[in-house]
PDB file of C-alpha atoms in Angstrom:
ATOM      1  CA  UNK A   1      -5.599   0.613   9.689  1.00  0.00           C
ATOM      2  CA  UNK A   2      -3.623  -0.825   7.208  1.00  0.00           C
ATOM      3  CA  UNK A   3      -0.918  -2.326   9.393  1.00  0.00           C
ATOM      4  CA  UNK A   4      -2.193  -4.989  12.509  1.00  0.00           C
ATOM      5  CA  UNK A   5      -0.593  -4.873  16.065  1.00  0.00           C
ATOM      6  CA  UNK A   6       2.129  -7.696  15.388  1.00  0.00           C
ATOM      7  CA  UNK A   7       1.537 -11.423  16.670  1.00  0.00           C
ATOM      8  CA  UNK A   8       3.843 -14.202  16.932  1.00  0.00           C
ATOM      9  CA  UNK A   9       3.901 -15.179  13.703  1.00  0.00           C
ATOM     10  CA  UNK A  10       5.595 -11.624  12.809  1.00  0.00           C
ATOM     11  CA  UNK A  11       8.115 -11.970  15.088  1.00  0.00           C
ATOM     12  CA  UNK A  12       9.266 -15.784  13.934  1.00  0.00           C
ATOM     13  CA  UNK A  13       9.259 -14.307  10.551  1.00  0.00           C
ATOM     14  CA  UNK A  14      11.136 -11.408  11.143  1.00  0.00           C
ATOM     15  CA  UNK A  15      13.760 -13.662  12.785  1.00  0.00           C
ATOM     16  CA  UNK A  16      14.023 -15.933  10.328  1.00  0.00           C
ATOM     17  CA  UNK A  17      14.220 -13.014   7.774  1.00  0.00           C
ATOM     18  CA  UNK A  18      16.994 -11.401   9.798  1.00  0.00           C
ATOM     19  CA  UNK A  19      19.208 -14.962   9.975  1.00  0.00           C
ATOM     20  CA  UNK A  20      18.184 -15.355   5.993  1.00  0.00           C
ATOM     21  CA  UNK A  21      19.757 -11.138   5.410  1.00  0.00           C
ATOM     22  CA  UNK A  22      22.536 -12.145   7.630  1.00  0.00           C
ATOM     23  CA  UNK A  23      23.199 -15.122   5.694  1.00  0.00           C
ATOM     24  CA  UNK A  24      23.687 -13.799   2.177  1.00  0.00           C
ATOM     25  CA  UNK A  25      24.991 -10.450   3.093  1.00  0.00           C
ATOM     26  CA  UNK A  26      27.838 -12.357   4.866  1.00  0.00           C
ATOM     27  CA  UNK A  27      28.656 -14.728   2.117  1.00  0.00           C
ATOM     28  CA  UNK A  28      29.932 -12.812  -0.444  1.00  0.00           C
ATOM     29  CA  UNK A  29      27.500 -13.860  -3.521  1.00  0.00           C
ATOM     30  CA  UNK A  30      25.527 -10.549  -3.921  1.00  0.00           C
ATOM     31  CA  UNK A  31      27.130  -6.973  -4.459  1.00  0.00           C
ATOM     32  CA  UNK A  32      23.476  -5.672  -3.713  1.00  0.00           C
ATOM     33  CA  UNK A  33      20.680  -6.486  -1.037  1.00  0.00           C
ATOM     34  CA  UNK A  34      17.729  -5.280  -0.494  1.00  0.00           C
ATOM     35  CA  UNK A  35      16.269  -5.103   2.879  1.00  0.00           C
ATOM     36  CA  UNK A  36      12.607  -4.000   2.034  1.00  0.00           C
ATOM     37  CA  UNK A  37      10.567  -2.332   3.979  1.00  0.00           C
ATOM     38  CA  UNK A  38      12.774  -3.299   7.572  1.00  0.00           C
ATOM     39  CA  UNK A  39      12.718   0.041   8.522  1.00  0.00           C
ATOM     40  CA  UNK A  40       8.855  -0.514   9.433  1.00  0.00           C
ATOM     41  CA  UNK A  41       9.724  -3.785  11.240  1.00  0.00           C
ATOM     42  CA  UNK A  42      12.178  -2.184  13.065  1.00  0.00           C
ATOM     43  CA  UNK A  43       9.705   0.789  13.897  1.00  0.00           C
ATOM     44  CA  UNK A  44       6.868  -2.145  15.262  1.00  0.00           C
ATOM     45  CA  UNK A  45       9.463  -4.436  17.196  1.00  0.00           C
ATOM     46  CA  UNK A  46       9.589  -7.307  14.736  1.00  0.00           C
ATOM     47  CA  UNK A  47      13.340  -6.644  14.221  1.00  0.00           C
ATOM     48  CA  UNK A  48      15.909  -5.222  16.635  1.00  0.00           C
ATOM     49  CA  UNK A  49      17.554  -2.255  15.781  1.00  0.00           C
ATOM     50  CA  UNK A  50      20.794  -3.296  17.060  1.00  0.00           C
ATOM     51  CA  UNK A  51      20.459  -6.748  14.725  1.00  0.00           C
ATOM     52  CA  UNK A  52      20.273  -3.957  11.417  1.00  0.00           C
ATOM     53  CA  UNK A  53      23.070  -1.793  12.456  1.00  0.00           C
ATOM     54  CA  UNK A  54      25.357  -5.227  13.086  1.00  0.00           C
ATOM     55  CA  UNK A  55      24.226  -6.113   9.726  1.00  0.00           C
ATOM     56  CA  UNK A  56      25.086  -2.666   8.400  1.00  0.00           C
ATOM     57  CA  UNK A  57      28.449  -2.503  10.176  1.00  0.00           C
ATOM     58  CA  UNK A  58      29.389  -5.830   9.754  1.00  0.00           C
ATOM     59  CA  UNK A  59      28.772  -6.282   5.808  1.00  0.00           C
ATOM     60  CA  UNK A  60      31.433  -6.788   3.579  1.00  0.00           C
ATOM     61  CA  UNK A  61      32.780  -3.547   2.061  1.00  0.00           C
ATOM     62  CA  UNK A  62      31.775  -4.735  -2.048  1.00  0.00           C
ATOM     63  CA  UNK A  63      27.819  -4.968  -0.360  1.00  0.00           C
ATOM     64  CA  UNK A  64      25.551  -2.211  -1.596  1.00  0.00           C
ATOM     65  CA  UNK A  65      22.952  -2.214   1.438  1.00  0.00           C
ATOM     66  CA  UNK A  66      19.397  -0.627   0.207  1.00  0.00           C
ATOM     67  CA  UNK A  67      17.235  -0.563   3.151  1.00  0.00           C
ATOM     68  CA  UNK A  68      13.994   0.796   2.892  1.00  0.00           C
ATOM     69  CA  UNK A  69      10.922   1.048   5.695  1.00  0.00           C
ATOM     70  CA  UNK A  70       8.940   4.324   5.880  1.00  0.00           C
ATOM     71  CA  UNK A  71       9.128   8.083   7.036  1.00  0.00           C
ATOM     72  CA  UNK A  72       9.868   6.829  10.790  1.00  0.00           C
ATOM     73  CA  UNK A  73      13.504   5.267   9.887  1.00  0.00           C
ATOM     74  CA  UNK A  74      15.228   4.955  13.280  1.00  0.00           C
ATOM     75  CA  UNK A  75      17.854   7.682  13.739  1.00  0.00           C
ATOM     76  CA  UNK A  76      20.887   4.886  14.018  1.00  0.00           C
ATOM     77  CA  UNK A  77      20.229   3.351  10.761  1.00  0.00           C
ATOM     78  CA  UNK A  78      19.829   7.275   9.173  1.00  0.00           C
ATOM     79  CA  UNK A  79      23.294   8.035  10.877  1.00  0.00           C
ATOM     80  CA  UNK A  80      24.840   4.946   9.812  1.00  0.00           C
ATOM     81  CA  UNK A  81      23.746   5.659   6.173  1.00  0.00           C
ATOM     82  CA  UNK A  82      25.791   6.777   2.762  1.00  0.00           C
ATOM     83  CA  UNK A  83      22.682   7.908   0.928  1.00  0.00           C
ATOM     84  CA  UNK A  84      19.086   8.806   2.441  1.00  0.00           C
ATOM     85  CA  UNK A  85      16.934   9.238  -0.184  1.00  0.00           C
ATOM     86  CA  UNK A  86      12.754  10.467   0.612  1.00  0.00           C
ATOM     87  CA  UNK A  87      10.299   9.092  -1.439  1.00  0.00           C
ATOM     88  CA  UNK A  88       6.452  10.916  -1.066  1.00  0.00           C
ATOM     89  CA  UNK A  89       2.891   9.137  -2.086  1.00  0.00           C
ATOM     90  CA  UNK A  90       1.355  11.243  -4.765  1.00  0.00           C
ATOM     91  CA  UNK A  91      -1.323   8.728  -4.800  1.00  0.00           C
ATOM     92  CA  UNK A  92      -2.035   5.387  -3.717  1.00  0.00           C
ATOM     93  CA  UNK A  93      -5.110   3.115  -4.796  1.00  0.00           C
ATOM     94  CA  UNK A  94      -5.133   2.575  -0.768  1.00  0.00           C
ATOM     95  CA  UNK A  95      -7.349   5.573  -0.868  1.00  0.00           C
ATOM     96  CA  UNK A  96      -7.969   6.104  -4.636  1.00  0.00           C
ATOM     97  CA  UNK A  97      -9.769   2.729  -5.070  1.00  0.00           C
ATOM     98  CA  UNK A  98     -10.182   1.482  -1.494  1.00  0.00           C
ATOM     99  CA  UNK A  99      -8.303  -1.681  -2.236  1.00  0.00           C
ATOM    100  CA  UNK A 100      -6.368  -2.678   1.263  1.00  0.00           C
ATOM    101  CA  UNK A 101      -3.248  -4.381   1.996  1.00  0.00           C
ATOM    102  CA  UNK A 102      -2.834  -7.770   0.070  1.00  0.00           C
ATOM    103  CA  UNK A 103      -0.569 -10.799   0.984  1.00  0.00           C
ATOM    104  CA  UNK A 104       2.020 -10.971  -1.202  1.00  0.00           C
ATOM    105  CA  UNK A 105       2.170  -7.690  -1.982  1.00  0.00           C
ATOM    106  CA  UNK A 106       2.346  -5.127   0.301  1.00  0.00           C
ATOM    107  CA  UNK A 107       2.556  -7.712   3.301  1.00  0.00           C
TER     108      UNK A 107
END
């Protein structure tokens, strides 16, 4: 399996994370952020859905919000959304080459 059941550390993390997204979506630096992959946090409980769609609500109009995260996107954030866009694996080195998840790069 490429993805463990979530510990602690996962959910400190993907507090800290949300507080960090919060942060610089709020303050008016970036016209683009990238939340990566939160749609597969949000799937495995690491991030609550309602702490996304207040960030999605709540940003500041100039924001461009790419959020990524999977085939399983919640419904909310899919309603919520200007653009849904589905990407599909054609092939992976996962199973071309056996290599598995690495730190740093796919986790």
């Amino acid at each position: 399996d490429l993805i463990a059941t979530p510990g602690k550390i996962d959910f400190e993390e993907g507090r800290k994370g949300m507080e960090f997204a919060e942060k610089i979506i709020m303050n008016d630096e970036y016209d683009i952020v990238i939340l990566d992959e939160i749609g597969v946090a949000v799937e495995y409980g690491i991030v609550k859905i309602d702490d996304v769609l207040k960030l999605i609500d709540n940003k500041p109009e100039k924001v461009e919000l790419i959020i990524t995260g999977g085939p399983k996107m919640h419904p909310k954030i899919k309603e919520r959304a200007d653009l849904l866009t589905e990407m599909r694996m054609i092939k992976h080195y996962y199973s071309s080459k056996g290599i598995k998840a690495r730190i740093g790069i796919e986790h």
